[in-house]
Amino acid sequence: MVKVVVAGEVGTSVKESQAWFRIKEAEIVGVADSLSSLGEILQGTEVDIVDIGSVSESADQWVTLAAQAGKHILCADGSALGREGIRLCDQYGVVLQYANTLRFAPEYEQAHEQIKNGAIGKAGVIRLRGGAPASAENAGKCLFQELGMREFDWLRWTFGEVERVMAREVKHMNESGQIVHYALVMLRMAGGAIAHVELSLADGTEHALFELTGDQGMITHDSRESIPIRWSGGERSLSVTFRGMDLMQRQREHFVRCVQKQEVARLHVRDLLAALDIVAAARESVKRGQPVKLIHGGDEG
């Protein structure tokens, strides 16, 4: 039985706590709504995992406190992670995962497996889109990190390293006074594929899609359609529907097995750092108006 502390700013712990109640091999031993209370719990209680809920700024302080105590960490939001906290987890041998990764989203996981099995042949043009409504919470945040980080990580996981990044960003206020924030990122993969990633904080509802094209077929997904994922190749076609899949429960169960050393973590520290490298390259490309070349590193997984 692994022992879990749910941590984060006031009001962020209820959802995380309810999720852990469904994990048979986990027991919640504390709830911390401040850094000081987290420190007290870690000093006086046996703890294996710290689940850091949503935080308004960087999660580095929370991650640092947990990592220095040698506790494994699940962070609710990958965009809240910073390089210092991530590197500290590597230094202390701590398993670090973030909850909004696409690696456990059924449609993206299935597409990854199909591509690794050669379903589309040699990848050519790839299109991904991530959209969400504008809100006070994401106003002023970096679009490339807020929405793009998980897309960039999934691309590396599925298609390998990114060689070059070109990005454009548009941000303005429309006639109704709403901030429109949009970006297009073009990535050249080391294997020759070209990925177009659209990011938007101007959608009415959350919207995700992908079109993955190769010389032998195509895999598509649109969250607004009733059939989650379609694959076509020559005269063959396949539609896959997912039922009863709780993404966060599956990830937490995997995380528990990693802590118990029954499985190898699907997401590694080097993957998080590589995704942040792409975020930084996109920012730099917008600033310079030129493509930015990346140095290879990390692991394709």
Short mmCIF file of N, CA, C and O in Angstrom, two decimals, residues 183-285:
data_model
loop_
_atom_site.label_atom_id
_atom_site.label_comp_id
_atom_site.label_asym_id
_atom_site.label_seq_id
_atom_site.Cartn_x
_atom_site.Cartn_y
_atom_site.Cartn_z
N ALA A 183 -1.64 30.31 -31.86
CA ALA A 183 -0.27 30.09 -32.32
C ALA A 183 -0.21 28.91 -33.27
O ALA A 183 -1.01 27.97 -33.17
N LEU A 184 0.72 28.96 -34.19
CA LEU A 184 1.01 27.85 -35.09
C LEU A 184 2.49 27.53 -34.96
O LEU A 184 3.35 28.41 -35.08
N VAL A 185 2.78 26.26 -34.68
CA VAL A 185 4.16 25.80 -34.51
C VAL A 185 4.44 24.72 -35.55
O VAL A 185 3.68 23.75 -35.66
N MET A 186 5.49 24.90 -36.32
CA MET A 186 5.89 23.90 -37.31
C MET A 186 7.18 23.23 -36.84
O MET A 186 8.17 23.92 -36.56
N LEU A 187 7.15 21.92 -36.75
CA LEU A 187 8.27 21.15 -36.24
C LEU A 187 8.79 20.21 -37.33
O LEU A 187 8.00 19.48 -37.94
N ARG A 188 10.09 20.25 -37.55
CA ARG A 188 10.71 19.26 -38.44
C ARG A 188 11.29 18.15 -37.57
O ARG A 188 12.15 18.39 -36.73
N MET A 189 10.79 16.93 -37.77
CA MET A 189 11.24 15.80 -36.98
C MET A 189 12.51 15.21 -37.59
O MET A 189 12.74 15.31 -38.81
N ALA A 190 13.32 14.56 -36.76
CA ALA A 190 14.57 13.98 -37.24
C ALA A 190 14.32 12.90 -38.30
O ALA A 190 15.15 12.69 -39.19
N GLY A 191 13.16 12.23 -38.24
CA GLY A 191 12.84 11.20 -39.22
C GLY A 191 12.32 11.73 -40.54
O GLY A 191 12.02 10.95 -41.44
N GLY A 192 12.19 13.06 -40.66
CA GLY A 192 11.76 13.67 -41.91
C GLY A 192 10.34 14.17 -41.93
O GLY A 192 9.94 14.91 -42.83
N ALA A 193 9.51 13.78 -40.96
CA ALA A 193 8.12 14.23 -40.92
C ALA A 193 8.05 15.72 -40.55
O ALA A 193 8.94 16.25 -39.88
N ILE A 194 6.98 16.36 -40.99
CA ILE A 194 6.72 17.75 -40.64
C ILE A 194 5.43 17.80 -39.83
O ILE A 194 4.39 17.29 -40.26
N ALA A 195 5.50 18.41 -38.66
CA ALA A 195 4.33 18.51 -37.79
C ALA A 195 3.85 19.95 -37.70
O ALA A 195 4.65 20.86 -37.48
N HIS A 196 2.56 20.14 -37.90
CA HIS A 196 1.93 21.45 -37.73
C HIS A 196 1.07 21.37 -36.48
O HIS A 196 0.12 20.58 -36.41
N VAL A 197 1.39 22.19 -35.49
CA VAL A 197 0.66 22.18 -34.22
C VAL A 197 -0.06 23.51 -34.06
O VAL A 197 0.58 24.56 -33.97
N GLU A 198 -1.39 23.46 -34.01
CA GLU A 198 -2.20 24.66 -33.79
C GLU A 198 -2.61 24.72 -32.32
O GLU A 198 -3.08 23.72 -31.76
N LEU A 199 -2.43 25.88 -31.72
CA LEU A 199 -2.79 26.09 -30.32
C LEU A 199 -3.71 27.30 -30.23
O LEU A 199 -3.43 28.34 -30.82
N SER A 200 -4.81 27.16 -29.50
CA SER A 200 -5.78 28.25 -29.44
C SER A 200 -6.38 28.38 -28.05
O SER A 200 -6.82 27.38 -27.45
N LEU A 201 -6.41 29.59 -27.54
CA LEU A 201 -7.15 29.91 -26.32
C LEU A 201 -8.29 30.85 -26.68
O LEU A 201 -8.52 31.87 -26.05
N ALA A 202 -9.01 30.48 -27.73
CA ALA A 202 -10.15 31.28 -28.19
C ALA A 202 -11.31 30.39 -28.60
O ALA A 202 -12.24 30.85 -29.26
N ASP A 203 -11.28 29.10 -28.22
CA ASP A 203 -12.34 28.18 -28.59
C ASP A 203 -13.51 28.28 -27.62
O ASP A 203 -13.33 28.61 -26.45
N GLY A 204 -14.69 27.93 -28.10
CA GLY A 204 -15.86 27.93 -27.22
C GLY A 204 -15.80 26.82 -26.20
O GLY A 204 -16.22 26.99 -25.05
N THR A 205 -15.28 25.66 -26.59
CA THR A 205 -15.10 24.52 -25.71
C THR A 205 -13.74 23.89 -26.00
O THR A 205 -13.11 24.20 -27.01
N GLU A 206 -13.30 22.99 -25.14
CA GLU A 206 -12.04 22.30 -25.39
C GLU A 206 -12.15 21.47 -26.67
O GLU A 206 -13.15 20.80 -26.90
N HIS A 207 -11.10 21.53 -27.48
CA HIS A 207 -11.14 20.85 -28.77
C HIS A 207 -9.75 20.33 -29.11
O HIS A 207 -8.77 21.06 -29.05
N ALA A 208 -9.68 19.05 -29.41
CA ALA A 208 -8.41 18.43 -29.80
C ALA A 208 -8.62 17.60 -31.05
O ALA A 208 -9.67 16.97 -31.24
N LEU A 209 -7.63 17.61 -31.91
CA LEU A 209 -7.68 16.75 -33.10
C LEU A 209 -6.28 16.42 -33.56
O LEU A 209 -5.32 17.11 -33.23
N PHE A 210 -6.17 15.34 -34.32
CA PHE A 210 -4.93 15.05 -35.03
C PHE A 210 -5.22 14.38 -36.35
O PHE A 210 -6.23 13.69 -36.52
N GLU A 211 -4.33 14.63 -37.30
CA GLU A 211 -4.33 13.96 -38.61
C GLU A 211 -2.90 13.51 -38.84
O GLU A 211 -2.00 14.34 -38.99
N LEU A 212 -2.67 12.22 -38.82
CA LEU A 212 -1.33 11.65 -38.90
C LEU A 212 -1.21 10.90 -40.22
O LEU A 212 -1.82 9.84 -40.40
N THR A 213 -0.44 11.45 -41.15
CA THR A 213 -0.39 10.92 -42.51
C THR A 213 0.98 10.32 -42.81
O THR A 213 2.02 10.91 -42.47
N GLY A 214 0.97 9.15 -43.44
CA GLY A 214 2.19 8.50 -43.88
C GLY A 214 2.03 7.97 -45.29
O GLY A 214 0.98 8.15 -45.91
N ASP A 215 3.05 7.30 -45.80
CA ASP A 215 2.98 6.81 -47.17
C ASP A 215 2.13 5.55 -47.33
O ASP A 215 1.93 5.06 -48.44
N GLN A 216 1.60 5.02 -46.19
CA GLN A 216 0.76 3.83 -46.27
C GLN A 216 -0.61 4.00 -45.61
O GLN A 216 -1.40 3.06 -45.56
N GLY A 217 -0.90 5.19 -45.10
CA GLY A 217 -2.20 5.36 -44.47
C GLY A 217 -2.29 6.62 -43.64
O GLY A 217 -1.37 7.45 -43.62
N MET A 218 -3.44 6.77 -42.95
CA MET A 218 -3.70 7.96 -42.16
C MET A 218 -4.50 7.57 -40.92
O MET A 218 -5.38 6.71 -40.96
N ILE A 219 -4.18 8.22 -39.80
CA ILE A 219 -4.95 8.06 -38.57
C ILE A 219 -5.49 9.43 -38.19
O ILE A 219 -4.73 10.41 -38.17
N THR A 220 -6.78 9.51 -37.89
CA THR A 220 -7.38 10.79 -37.56
C THR A 220 -8.19 10.70 -36.27
O THR A 220 -8.70 9.63 -35.89
N HIS A 221 -8.31 11.83 -35.61
CA HIS A 221 -9.12 11.94 -34.39
C HIS A 221 -9.61 13.37 -34.27
O HIS A 221 -8.86 14.32 -34.52
N ASP A 222 -10.87 13.53 -33.92
CA ASP A 222 -11.45 14.84 -33.64
C ASP A 222 -12.35 14.68 -32.43
O ASP A 222 -13.31 13.90 -32.46
N SER A 223 -12.05 15.39 -31.37
CA SER A 223 -12.81 15.23 -30.12
C SER A 223 -14.27 15.61 -30.26
O SER A 223 -15.09 15.27 -29.41
N ARG A 224 -14.63 16.33 -31.31
CA ARG A 224 -16.02 16.74 -31.52
C ARG A 224 -16.83 15.70 -32.28
O ARG A 224 -18.03 15.85 -32.45
N GLU A 225 -16.18 14.65 -32.76
CA GLU A 225 -16.88 13.60 -33.49
C GLU A 225 -17.27 12.46 -32.56
O GLU A 225 -16.66 12.26 -31.51
N SER A 226 -18.27 11.69 -32.95
CA SER A 226 -18.77 10.60 -32.11
C SER A 226 -17.83 9.39 -32.11
O SER A 226 -17.81 8.62 -31.16
N ILE A 227 -17.07 9.20 -33.20
CA ILE A 227 -16.10 8.10 -33.27
C ILE A 227 -14.72 8.67 -32.98
O ILE A 227 -14.21 9.47 -33.77
N PRO A 228 -14.10 8.30 -31.87
CA PRO A 228 -12.86 8.95 -31.44
C PRO A 228 -11.68 8.85 -32.39
O PRO A 228 -10.94 9.80 -32.56
N ILE A 229 -11.45 7.69 -33.01
CA ILE A 229 -10.24 7.53 -33.81
C ILE A 229 -10.53 6.69 -35.05
O ILE A 229 -11.27 5.71 -34.99
N ARG A 230 -9.99 7.12 -36.20
CA ARG A 230 -10.17 6.40 -37.47
C ARG A 230 -8.80 6.14 -38.09
O ARG A 230 -7.91 7.00 -38.02
N TRP A 231 -8.66 4.97 -38.70
CA TRP A 231 -7.44 4.64 -39.42
C TRP A 231 -7.81 4.15 -40.81
O TRP A 231 -8.74 3.36 -40.97
N SER A 232 -7.13 4.65 -41.81
CA SER A 232 -7.37 4.19 -43.18
C SER A 232 -6.03 3.95 -43.87
O SER A 232 -5.08 4.72 -43.69
N GLY A 233 -5.98 2.86 -44.63
CA GLY A 233 -4.76 2.54 -45.37
C GLY A 233 -5.12 1.74 -46.61
O GLY A 233 -5.58 0.60 -46.51
N GLY A 234 -4.96 2.34 -47.77
CA GLY A 234 -5.36 1.68 -49.00
C GLY A 234 -6.86 1.44 -49.01
O GLY A 234 -7.65 2.37 -48.85
N GLU A 235 -7.29 0.18 -49.12
CA GLU A 235 -8.71 -0.15 -49.12
C GLU A 235 -9.21 -0.52 -47.74
O GLU A 235 -10.39 -0.82 -47.55
N ARG A 236 -8.33 -0.47 -46.76
CA ARG A 236 -8.71 -0.87 -45.41
C ARG A 236 -9.03 0.35 -44.56
O ARG A 236 -8.44 1.41 -44.73
N SER A 237 -9.96 0.20 -43.63
CA SER A 237 -10.27 1.28 -42.71
C SER A 237 -10.69 0.68 -41.37
O SER A 237 -11.17 -0.45 -41.30
N LEU A 238 -10.53 1.45 -40.31
CA LEU A 238 -10.84 0.97 -38.97
C LEU A 238 -11.26 2.14 -38.10
O LEU A 238 -10.67 3.22 -38.15
N SER A 239 -12.33 1.95 -37.33
CA SER A 239 -12.76 2.93 -36.35
C SER A 239 -12.69 2.30 -34.97
O SER A 239 -13.08 1.15 -34.79
N VAL A 240 -12.18 3.05 -34.00
CA VAL A 240 -12.03 2.53 -32.64
C VAL A 240 -12.80 3.42 -31.68
O VAL A 240 -12.67 4.65 -31.72
N THR A 241 -13.61 2.81 -30.81
CA THR A 241 -14.36 3.55 -29.81
C THR A 241 -13.89 3.12 -28.43
O THR A 241 -13.68 1.93 -28.18
N PHE A 242 -13.73 4.07 -27.52
CA PHE A 242 -13.26 3.77 -26.17
C PHE A 242 -14.42 3.97 -25.19
O PHE A 242 -15.13 4.96 -25.25
N ARG A 243 -14.58 3.01 -24.28
CA ARG A 243 -15.66 3.12 -23.30
C ARG A 243 -15.11 2.86 -21.90
O ARG A 243 -14.27 2.00 -21.70
N GLY A 244 -15.63 3.60 -20.95
CA GLY A 244 -15.31 3.35 -19.55
C GLY A 244 -13.85 3.57 -19.20
O GLY A 244 -13.32 2.91 -18.30
N MET A 245 -13.17 4.47 -19.88
CA MET A 245 -11.76 4.70 -19.61
C MET A 245 -11.56 5.99 -18.82
O MET A 245 -11.86 7.08 -19.31
N ASP A 246 -11.12 5.87 -17.60
CA ASP A 246 -10.81 7.02 -16.76
C ASP A 246 -9.32 7.28 -16.88
O ASP A 246 -8.50 6.54 -16.33
N LEU A 247 -8.96 8.32 -17.62
CA LEU A 247 -7.56 8.60 -17.91
C LEU A 247 -6.73 8.74 -16.64
O LEU A 247 -5.66 8.15 -16.50
N MET A 248 -7.22 9.53 -15.69
CA MET A 248 -6.43 9.79 -14.49
C MET A 248 -6.31 8.56 -13.61
O MET A 248 -5.27 8.35 -12.96
N GLN A 249 -7.33 7.73 -13.57
CA GLN A 249 -7.22 6.50 -12.78
C GLN A 249 -6.16 5.59 -13.38
O GLN A 249 -5.35 5.01 -12.66
N ARG A 250 -6.16 5.47 -14.70
CA ARG A 250 -5.16 4.64 -15.36
C ARG A 250 -3.75 5.16 -15.09
O ARG A 250 -2.81 4.40 -14.86
N GLN A 251 -3.59 6.49 -15.14
CA GLN A 251 -2.26 7.05 -14.90
C GLN A 251 -1.83 6.85 -13.45
O GLN A 251 -0.68 6.53 -13.17
N ARG A 252 -2.75 7.06 -12.52
CA ARG A 252 -2.39 6.87 -11.11
C ARG A 252 -2.05 5.41 -10.81
O ARG A 252 -1.13 5.13 -10.04
N GLU A 253 -2.78 4.49 -11.41
CA GLU A 253 -2.46 3.07 -11.21
C GLU A 253 -1.07 2.75 -11.75
O GLU A 253 -0.30 2.00 -11.13
N HIS A 254 -0.74 3.31 -12.93
CA HIS A 254 0.60 3.13 -13.50
C HIS A 254 1.65 3.74 -12.56
O HIS A 254 2.70 3.14 -12.31
N PHE A 255 1.36 4.93 -12.04
CA PHE A 255 2.30 5.63 -11.16
C PHE A 255 2.57 4.81 -9.90
O PHE A 255 3.72 4.67 -9.46
N VAL A 256 1.52 4.24 -9.32
CA VAL A 256 1.68 3.40 -8.13
C VAL A 256 2.57 2.20 -8.44
O VAL A 256 3.47 1.86 -7.66
N ARG A 257 2.35 1.57 -9.59
CA ARG A 257 3.18 0.41 -9.96
C ARG A 257 4.63 0.82 -10.18
O ARG A 257 5.55 0.04 -9.92
N CYS A 258 4.86 2.04 -10.68
CA CYS A 258 6.23 2.54 -10.83
C CYS A 258 6.89 2.71 -9.48
O CYS A 258 8.05 2.33 -9.28
N VAL A 259 6.17 3.30 -8.53
CA VAL A 259 6.70 3.51 -7.18
C VAL A 259 7.00 2.17 -6.52
O VAL A 259 7.98 2.02 -5.78
N GLN A 260 6.16 1.18 -6.80
CA GLN A 260 6.37 -0.16 -6.25
C GLN A 260 7.40 -0.97 -7.04
O GLN A 260 7.64 -2.14 -6.74
N LYS A 261 7.99 -0.32 -8.09
CA LYS A 261 9.01 -0.93 -8.94
C LYS A 261 8.47 -2.14 -9.71
O LYS A 261 9.21 -3.08 -10.03
N GLN A 262 7.19 -2.10 -10.03
CA GLN A 262 6.59 -3.15 -10.85
C GLN A 262 6.58 -2.78 -12.33
O GLN A 262 6.44 -3.66 -13.18
N GLU A 263 6.70 -1.50 -12.63
CA GLU A 263 6.72 -1.01 -14.01
C GLU A 263 7.75 0.10 -14.13
O GLU A 263 8.12 0.74 -13.14
N VAL A 264 8.18 0.34 -15.37
CA VAL A 264 9.07 1.46 -15.68
C VAL A 264 8.20 2.65 -16.04
O VAL A 264 7.22 2.52 -16.77
N ALA A 265 8.55 3.83 -15.54
CA ALA A 265 7.75 5.03 -15.79
C ALA A 265 7.66 5.32 -17.29
O ALA A 265 8.65 5.26 -18.01
N ARG A 266 6.46 5.60 -17.75
CA ARG A 266 6.23 5.90 -19.16
C ARG A 266 6.81 7.27 -19.52
O ARG A 266 7.23 7.50 -20.65
N LEU A 267 6.82 8.18 -18.58
CA LEU A 267 7.32 9.53 -18.80
C LEU A 267 8.55 9.74 -17.93
O LEU A 267 8.53 9.46 -16.73
N HIS A 268 9.65 10.23 -18.53
CA HIS A 268 10.90 10.40 -17.81
C HIS A 268 11.25 11.89 -17.66
O HIS A 268 10.72 12.74 -18.38
N VAL A 269 12.14 12.16 -16.74
CA VAL A 269 12.59 13.54 -16.51
C VAL A 269 13.13 14.14 -17.80
O VAL A 269 12.85 15.29 -18.14
N ARG A 270 13.90 13.37 -18.58
CA ARG A 270 14.48 13.88 -19.81
C ARG A 270 13.41 14.25 -20.83
O ARG A 270 13.62 15.14 -21.66
N ASP A 271 12.26 13.57 -20.77
CA ASP A 271 11.17 13.90 -21.68
C ASP A 271 10.57 15.25 -21.33
O ASP A 271 10.22 16.04 -22.22
N LEU A 272 10.43 15.52 -20.05
CA LEU A 272 9.91 16.81 -19.61
C LEU A 272 10.84 17.94 -20.01
O LEU A 272 10.40 18.99 -20.48
N LEU A 273 12.14 17.73 -19.82
CA LEU A 273 13.11 18.75 -20.19
C LEU A 273 13.12 18.98 -21.70
O LEU A 273 13.24 20.12 -22.17
N ALA A 274 12.98 17.91 -22.48
CA ALA A 274 12.95 18.04 -23.94
C ALA A 274 11.72 18.82 -24.39
O ALA A 274 11.78 19.63 -25.33
N ALA A 275 10.57 18.58 -23.74
CA ALA A 275 9.36 19.32 -24.09
C ALA A 275 9.53 20.81 -23.77
O ALA A 275 9.10 21.68 -24.54
N LEU A 276 10.19 21.11 -22.66
CA LEU A 276 10.46 22.51 -22.31
C LEU A 276 11.43 23.14 -23.31
O LEU A 276 11.35 24.34 -23.59
N ASP A 277 12.36 22.34 -23.85
CA ASP A 277 13.27 22.85 -24.88
C ASP A 277 12.49 23.29 -26.12
O ASP A 277 12.81 24.32 -26.73
N ILE A 278 11.48 22.52 -26.48
CA ILE A 278 10.66 22.88 -27.65
C ILE A 278 9.84 24.14 -27.35
O ILE A 278 9.70 25.01 -28.21
N VAL A 279 9.31 24.22 -26.15
CA VAL A 279 8.59 25.44 -25.73
C VAL A 279 9.49 26.66 -25.85
O VAL A 279 9.11 27.70 -26.41
N ALA A 280 10.71 26.54 -25.33
CA ALA A 280 11.66 27.66 -25.38
C ALA A 280 12.02 28.01 -26.82
O ALA A 280 12.16 29.19 -27.17
N ALA A 281 12.17 26.99 -27.67
CA ALA A 281 12.50 27.23 -29.08
C ALA A 281 11.36 27.95 -29.78
O ALA A 281 11.59 28.82 -30.63
N ALA A 282 10.11 27.59 -29.45
CA ALA A 282 8.96 28.26 -30.06
C ALA A 282 8.92 29.73 -29.66
O ALA A 282 8.68 30.62 -30.49
N ARG A 283 9.17 30.00 -28.40
CA ARG A 283 9.23 31.40 -27.93
C ARG A 283 10.31 32.18 -28.67
O ARG A 283 10.09 33.31 -29.12
N GLU A 284 11.48 31.55 -28.79
CA GLU A 284 12.61 32.21 -29.45
C GLU A 284 12.31 32.45 -30.93
O GLU A 284 12.67 33.48 -31.49
N SER A 285 11.64 31.49 -31.56
CA SER A 285 11.30 31.64 -32.98
C SER A 285 10.34 32.81 -33.19
O SER A 285 10.48 33.58 -34.15
#
